[in-house]
Amino acid sequence: MILDCAGRPLDLGTPRVMGVLNVTPDSFSDGGRYLAPAAALARAEAMAAEGAAVIDVGAESTRPGAAPVSAAEEIARLLPVVEALSSRLPLPISVDTGKPEVMRAAVGAGAGLINDVRALRLPGALGAAAELGVPVCLMHMQGEPGTMQAAPRYGDVVAEVRDFLAQRLAACVAAGIPEARILVDPGFGFGKTAAHNLLLLRHLDALRALGRPVLVGLSRKSVFGEVLGRPVGERLAGGLAAAALAVWQGAALVRSHDVAATVDAVRWAAAVRAAGVPPAGGGGGAEPL
Ligand code: HH2
């Protein structure tokens, strides 16, 4: 499966890694580090060299309790970075936003994928995504970033997330966005307790019923703090185990701040998953033990 991201291919024939680049002062793990366009470009180049298939640029933190950012501020933070990345790097650039005016500005500057934690639910977002013609990632979130972690509640978290994503897929198709252009994401950490996150990862393969590539974003999230007792800077091992478990169940794209290590974890899990399945073109010599 190859997605056309404004003329740049994103080949999801094997699972790939999306590198995270936050041009914000307050993101939970890399806030303030890449606000200057030169620092953002250097970070994106490093992630591309480490094997990222796409770079996801965000200009508004969605961590619990983060201050909302106006569209004008989001555009001012994003544009110089998206312009620089799309002119210097051959990879597709994704924009992490829910605001239609930000989507338009970012795609105009060279972004080729819209990653929306609100699954195109803000007024005008469905229409903007349909008109812009780039692929879209629809993410599940219960509530709003400000309050979503107060008391997340589900009957059956896996079924509810799957049904929400199915409804948003249908809304996209009705708005003129072809299904072939859509990815889905259960939204780890977005209105979910640690137990909900664990259940969603344990049953990630249930999302394959939607028939769309699954993106997962667990990198450095608080569930690793709760389960492993690790601070943000010590969550890599947990993140790699989570990436492998996700790919084992069919995830197509793993969103990560730690690209080099995650690329290896993803490739390893994908290789085990594909073992014994004949390669498409046949052949390929086995390396001796
Ligand atoms: N998580 C974050 C942001 N965007 N997009 C998708 N599709 N899936 C995710 O799980 C996801 C996402 C939160 O992580 P980060 O960008 O590092 O933090 P912040 O929101 O504080 O900028």
Tab-separated table of C-alpha atoms and ligand atoms in Angstrom:
chain	number	residue	atom	x	y	z
A	1	MET	CA	0.000	0.000	0.000
A	2	ILE	CA	1.499	3.318	-1.105
A	3	LEU	CA	-0.067	6.620	-0.022
A	4	ASP	CA	0.424	9.627	-2.278
A	5	CYS	CA	1.387	12.460	0.097
A	6	ALA	CA	1.214	15.463	-2.256
A	7	GLY	CA	3.440	13.744	-4.797
A	8	ARG	CA	5.693	11.999	-2.267
A	9	PRO	CA	5.121	8.278	-1.750
A	10	LEU	CA	4.635	6.828	1.730
A	11	ASP	CA	5.129	3.104	1.233
A	12	LEU	CA	3.359	1.146	3.975
A	13	GLY	CA	3.983	-2.207	2.304
A	14	THR	CA	6.099	-2.889	5.371
A	15	PRO	CA	5.621	-1.103	8.716
A	16	ARG	CA	7.389	2.247	8.982
A	17	VAL	CA	8.298	4.931	11.522
A	18	MET	CA	6.916	8.484	11.715
A	19	GLY	CA	9.404	10.846	13.378
A	20	VAL	CA	7.925	13.410	15.804
A	21	LEU	CA	8.957	17.059	15.563
A	22	ASN	CA	7.203	19.441	17.949
A	23	VAL	CA	7.744	23.143	17.258
A	24	THR	CA	6.150	24.099	20.555
A	25	PRO	CA	7.402	25.547	23.834
A	26	ASP	CA	5.436	23.037	25.931
A	27	SER	CA	5.254	19.530	24.398
A	28	PHE	CA	5.605	16.893	27.093
A	29	SER	CA	8.893	15.392	25.944
A	30	ASP	CA	10.594	17.722	23.443
A	31	GLY	CA	8.914	21.087	24.144
A	32	GLY	CA	11.106	24.141	23.468
A	33	ARG	CA	13.916	22.234	21.758
A	34	TYR	CA	12.924	22.759	18.126
A	35	LEU	CA	11.127	26.119	18.101
A	36	ALA	CA	13.881	27.733	16.005
A	37	PRO	CA	13.491	26.633	12.348
A	38	ALA	CA	17.229	25.782	12.089
A	39	ALA	CA	16.985	23.439	15.087
A	40	ALA	CA	13.815	21.870	13.668
A	41	LEU	CA	15.460	21.287	10.293
A	42	ALA	CA	18.539	19.700	11.881
A	43	ARG	CA	16.334	17.405	13.964
A	44	ALA	CA	14.252	16.393	10.927
A	45	GLU	CA	17.392	15.680	8.888
A	46	ALA	CA	18.705	13.489	11.694
A	47	MET	CA	15.402	11.562	11.901
A	48	ALA	CA	15.381	11.096	8.105
A	49	ALA	CA	18.953	9.744	8.257
A	50	GLU	CA	17.855	7.368	11.043
A	51	GLY	CA	15.183	5.882	8.780
A	52	ALA	CA	11.969	7.851	9.407
A	53	ALA	CA	9.534	7.426	6.510
A	54	VAL	CA	7.619	10.632	7.322
A	55	ILE	CA	8.142	13.578	9.696
A	56	ASP	CA	5.128	14.739	11.743
A	57	VAL	CA	5.343	18.435	12.605
A	58	GLY	CA	3.132	19.776	15.388
A	59	ALA	CA	2.806	23.340	16.663
A	60	GLU	CA	0.236	22.865	19.440
A	61	SER	CA	0.832	20.522	22.341
A	62	THR	CA	-2.044	18.142	23.050
A	63	ARG	CA	-0.697	16.930	26.393
A	64	PRO	CA	-3.260	16.970	29.206
A	65	GLY	CA	-3.785	20.558	30.357
A	66	ALA	CA	-1.786	22.209	27.531
A	67	ALA	CA	-2.748	25.807	26.722
A	68	PRO	CA	-4.697	26.117	23.437
A	69	VAL	CA	-2.900	27.901	20.580
A	70	SER	CA	-4.635	30.185	18.039
A	71	ALA	CA	-4.623	29.238	14.351
A	72	ALA	CA	-2.478	32.318	13.608
A	73	GLU	CA	0.127	31.262	16.177
A	74	GLU	CA	0.099	27.657	14.959
A	75	ILE	CA	0.618	28.828	11.367
A	76	ALA	CA	3.421	31.203	12.400
A	77	ARG	CA	5.252	28.362	14.168
A	78	LEU	CA	4.658	25.800	11.419
A	79	LEU	CA	5.142	27.562	8.121
A	80	PRO	CA	8.885	28.281	8.171
A	81	VAL	CA	9.535	24.725	9.347
A	82	VAL	CA	7.221	22.990	6.853
A	83	GLU	CA	8.638	25.116	4.027
A	84	ALA	CA	12.232	24.318	4.989
A	85	LEU	CA	11.572	20.603	5.464
A	86	SER	CA	9.615	20.140	2.271
A	87	SER	CA	12.247	21.947	0.209
A	88	ARG	CA	15.263	20.184	1.806
A	89	LEU	CA	13.984	16.652	2.467
A	90	PRO	CA	12.521	14.136	0.010
A	91	LEU	CA	10.225	12.579	2.638
A	92	PRO	CA	6.533	13.299	3.056
A	93	ILE	CA	5.836	15.907	5.761
A	94	SER	CA	2.813	15.424	7.996
A	95	VAL	CA	1.109	18.240	9.892
A	96	ASP	CA	-0.337	17.496	13.337
A	97	THR	CA	-3.331	19.834	13.521
A	98	GLY	CA	-7.118	19.872	13.764
A	99	LYS	CA	-7.717	23.403	12.449
A	100	PRO	CA	-8.809	23.745	8.816
A	101	GLU	CA	-6.962	27.038	8.269
A	102	VAL	CA	-3.743	25.461	9.580
A	103	MET	CA	-4.250	22.417	7.312
A	104	ARG	CA	-4.598	24.726	4.287
A	105	ALA	CA	-1.512	26.774	5.166
A	106	ALA	CA	0.632	23.707	5.901
A	107	VAL	CA	-0.365	21.816	2.750
A	108	GLY	CA	0.212	25.036	0.779
A	109	ALA	CA	3.743	25.095	2.238
A	110	GLY	CA	4.445	21.498	1.207
A	111	ALA	CA	2.900	19.181	3.839
A	112	GLY	CA	1.505	15.983	2.323
A	113	LEU	CA	-0.438	14.351	5.177
A	114	ILE	CA	-2.887	15.658	7.789
A	115	ASN	CA	-2.601	14.050	11.233
A	116	ASP	CA	-5.621	15.110	13.269
A	117	VAL	CA	-6.021	14.039	16.901
A	118	ARG	CA	-9.630	15.313	16.608
A	119	ALA	CA	-10.378	13.084	13.591
A	120	LEU	CA	-11.613	16.048	11.498
A	121	ARG	CA	-14.351	16.985	13.988
A	122	LEU	CA	-13.658	20.746	14.162
A	123	PRO	CA	-16.022	22.793	11.959
A	124	GLY	CA	-14.670	22.966	8.402
A	125	ALA	CA	-11.997	20.292	8.909
A	126	LEU	CA	-13.697	17.567	6.846
A	127	GLY	CA	-14.227	19.981	3.956
A	128	ALA	CA	-10.644	21.270	4.107
A	129	ALA	CA	-9.189	17.758	4.090
A	130	ALA	CA	-11.426	16.727	1.177
A	131	GLU	CA	-10.426	19.813	-0.797
A	132	LEU	CA	-6.681	19.471	-0.059
A	133	GLY	CA	-6.605	15.891	-1.362
A	134	VAL	CA	-3.808	14.585	0.895
A	135	PRO	CA	-4.015	11.481	3.138
A	136	VAL	CA	-5.477	11.908	6.602
A	137	CYS	CA	-4.886	10.158	9.925
A	138	LEU	CA	-8.031	9.967	12.095
A	139	MET	CA	-7.305	9.561	15.807
A	140	HIS	CA	-9.647	8.614	18.651
A	141	MET	CA	-9.793	10.934	21.647
A	142	GLN	CA	-12.333	10.906	24.481
A	143	GLY	CA	-12.990	14.501	25.593
A	144	GLU	CA	-10.647	17.428	25.007
A	145	PRO	CA	-6.918	17.711	25.828
A	146	GLY	CA	-7.589	20.093	28.736
A	147	THR	CA	-9.728	17.630	30.675
A	148	MET	CA	-9.453	14.258	28.909
A	149	GLN	CA	-7.437	12.559	31.664
A	150	ALA	CA	-9.793	13.634	34.485
A	151	ALA	CA	-11.975	10.488	34.474
A	152	PRO	CA	-11.870	8.548	31.200
A	153	ARG	CA	-14.678	6.004	31.125
A	154	TYR	CA	-15.627	3.212	28.728
A	155	GLY	CA	-17.814	0.123	28.723
A	156	ASP	CA	-15.632	-1.724	26.200
A	157	VAL	CA	-12.721	0.518	25.228
A	158	VAL	CA	-11.641	-1.571	22.227
A	159	ALA	CA	-15.138	-1.742	20.699
A	160	GLU	CA	-15.844	1.943	21.406
A	161	VAL	CA	-12.592	3.124	19.813
A	162	ARG	CA	-13.165	0.867	16.793
A	163	ASP	CA	-16.770	2.082	16.393
A	164	PHE	CA	-15.758	5.745	16.706
A	165	LEU	CA	-13.108	5.303	14.009
A	166	ALA	CA	-15.630	3.478	11.779
A	167	GLN	CA	-18.043	6.424	12.170
A	168	ARG	CA	-15.325	8.956	11.338
A	169	LEU	CA	-14.286	6.886	8.307
A	170	ALA	CA	-17.895	6.980	7.104
A	171	ALA	CA	-18.060	10.751	7.709
A	172	CYS	CA	-14.890	11.224	5.646
A	173	VAL	CA	-16.197	9.146	2.770
A	174	ALA	CA	-19.488	11.096	2.841
A	175	ALA	CA	-17.457	14.344	2.696
A	176	GLY	CA	-15.574	13.141	-0.390
A	177	ILE	CA	-12.366	11.797	1.152
A	178	PRO	CA	-11.674	8.403	-0.445
A	179	GLU	CA	-11.140	5.589	2.047
A	180	ALA	CA	-7.864	4.764	0.300
A	181	ARG	CA	-6.471	8.024	1.672
A	182	ILE	CA	-7.231	7.359	5.356
A	183	LEU	CA	-5.230	5.960	8.291
A	184	VAL	CA	-6.668	5.258	11.747
A	185	ASP	CA	-5.170	5.596	15.228
A	186	PRO	CA	-6.592	4.487	18.613
A	187	GLY	CA	-5.097	7.580	20.307
A	188	PHE	CA	-3.038	6.126	23.153
A	189	GLY	CA	-3.116	8.474	26.145
A	190	PHE	CA	-5.967	10.612	24.810
A	191	GLY	CA	-8.762	10.195	27.365
A	192	LYS	CA	-7.501	6.779	28.508
A	193	THR	CA	-6.237	5.324	31.768
A	194	ALA	CA	-3.188	3.053	31.817
A	195	ALA	CA	-5.564	0.063	31.853
A	196	HIS	CA	-7.372	1.370	28.750
A	197	ASN	CA	-4.051	1.877	26.944
A	198	LEU	CA	-2.905	-1.643	27.798
A	199	LEU	CA	-6.181	-3.167	26.614
A	200	LEU	CA	-6.026	-1.222	23.349
A	201	LEU	CA	-2.487	-2.398	22.674
A	202	ARG	CA	-3.337	-5.961	23.688
A	203	HIS	CA	-6.243	-5.969	21.191
A	204	LEU	CA	-4.839	-3.645	18.533
A	205	ASP	CA	-5.529	-6.252	15.880
A	206	ALA	CA	-9.267	-5.562	16.372
A	207	LEU	CA	-8.728	-2.300	14.468
A	208	ARG	CA	-7.709	-4.237	11.383
A	209	ALA	CA	-11.444	-4.875	10.861
A	210	LEU	CA	-11.583	-1.237	9.689
A	211	GLY	CA	-9.490	-2.186	6.674
A	212	ARG	CA	-7.205	0.847	6.962
A	213	PRO	CA	-3.525	1.189	7.963
A	214	VAL	CA	-3.174	1.618	11.729
A	215	LEU	CA	-0.886	4.304	13.197
A	216	VAL	CA	0.182	4.039	16.842
A	217	GLY	CA	1.682	6.775	18.997
A	218	LEU	CA	2.907	5.529	22.363
A	219	SER	CA	6.353	7.123	22.385
A	220	ARG	CA	7.400	8.280	25.882
A	221	LYS	CA	3.780	8.504	27.071
A	222	SER	CA	2.705	8.427	30.712
A	223	VAL	CA	1.503	4.809	30.536
A	224	PHE	CA	5.210	3.834	30.712
A	225	GLY	CA	5.516	5.968	33.828
A	226	GLU	CA	2.535	4.214	35.383
A	227	VAL	CA	3.452	0.644	34.411
A	228	LEU	CA	7.258	0.843	34.653
A	229	GLY	CA	7.764	3.761	37.046
A	230	ARG	CA	10.027	5.525	34.519
A	231	PRO	CA	10.333	9.303	33.978
A	232	VAL	CA	9.912	10.707	30.438
A	233	GLY	CA	13.618	10.419	29.617
A	234	GLU	CA	13.764	6.697	30.496
A	235	ARG	CA	10.894	5.251	28.486
A	236	LEU	CA	12.736	4.050	25.387
A	237	ALA	CA	12.859	0.350	26.277
A	238	GLY	CA	9.135	0.334	27.054
A	239	GLY	CA	8.460	2.217	23.816
A	240	LEU	CA	10.412	-0.323	21.762
A	241	ALA	CA	8.543	-3.238	23.329
A	242	ALA	CA	5.263	-1.434	22.621
A	243	ALA	CA	6.277	-0.734	19.004
A	244	ALA	CA	7.113	-4.406	18.473
A	245	LEU	CA	3.794	-5.532	20.001
A	246	ALA	CA	1.916	-3.077	17.773
A	247	VAL	CA	3.679	-4.220	14.595
A	248	TRP	CA	3.150	-7.848	15.606
A	249	GLN	CA	-0.590	-7.091	15.462
A	250	GLY	CA	-0.423	-5.353	12.122
A	251	ALA	CA	0.325	-1.655	12.850
A	252	ALA	CA	1.573	0.073	9.699
A	253	LEU	CA	3.104	3.244	11.142
A	254	VAL	CA	4.719	3.868	14.537
A	255	ARG	CA	4.967	7.494	15.665
A	256	SER	CA	8.151	8.007	17.695
A	257	HIS	CA	10.583	10.554	19.097
A	258	ASP	CA	13.357	7.898	19.075
A	259	VAL	CA	13.606	7.041	15.411
A	260	ALA	CA	16.785	4.953	15.042
A	261	ALA	CA	15.947	2.463	17.790
A	262	THR	CA	12.281	2.305	16.795
A	263	VAL	CA	13.170	1.560	13.153
A	264	ASP	CA	15.108	-1.509	14.342
A	265	ALA	CA	12.305	-2.649	16.661
A	266	VAL	CA	9.721	-2.230	13.898
A	267	ARG	CA	11.858	-4.008	11.296
A	268	TRP	CA	12.544	-6.854	13.710
A	269	ALA	CA	8.879	-7.382	14.612
A	270	ALA	CA	7.923	-7.136	10.938
A	271	ALA	CA	10.571	-9.716	9.988
A	272	VAL	CA	9.296	-12.196	12.593
A	273	ARG	CA	5.706	-11.562	11.499
A	274	ALA	CA	6.627	-12.189	7.856
A	275	ALA	CA	8.731	-15.308	8.561
A	276	GLY	CA	7.534	-18.186	6.449
A	277	VAL	CA	5.387	-15.930	4.277
A	278	PRO	CA	6.844	-16.164	0.743
A	279	PRO	CA	8.257	-12.772	-0.418
A	280	ALA	CA	6.294	-11.059	-3.195
A	281	GLY	CA	9.076	-11.340	-5.795
A	282	GLY	CA	10.453	-14.688	-4.519
A	283	GLY	CA	14.143	-15.435	-3.928
A	284	GLY	CA	16.542	-13.789	-1.466
A	285	GLY	CA	19.334	-15.832	0.083
A	286	ALA	CA	19.235	-16.609	3.794
A	287	GLU	CA	22.137	-15.361	5.914
A	288	PRO	CA	23.874	-18.208	7.814
A	289	LEU	CA	23.483	-18.155	11.602
B	1	HH2	N1	0.222	11.762	20.169
B	1	HH2	C1	0.623	13.036	20.357
B	1	HH2	C2	0.459	13.980	19.336
B	1	HH2	N2	-0.051	13.634	18.141
B	1	HH2	N3	-0.950	11.991	16.701
B	1	HH2	C3	-1.344	10.735	16.484
B	1	HH2	N4	-1.844	10.368	15.290
B	1	HH2	N5	-1.237	9.776	17.468
B	1	HH2	C4	-0.733	10.057	18.701
B	1	HH2	O1	-0.685	9.142	19.561
B	1	HH2	C5	-0.305	11.394	18.957
B	1	HH2	C6	-0.436	12.347	17.916
B	1	HH2	C7	1.232	13.430	21.649
B	1	HH2	O2	2.645	13.329	21.620
B	1	HH2	P1	3.641	14.560	21.373
B	1	HH2	O3	3.413	15.169	20.035
B	1	HH2	O4	5.030	14.117	21.602
B	1	HH2	O5	3.310	15.561	22.543
B	1	HH2	P2	2.574	16.969	22.613
B	1	HH2	O6	1.157	16.740	22.231
B	1	HH2	O7	2.776	17.407	24.028
B	1	HH2	O8	3.222	17.898	21.620
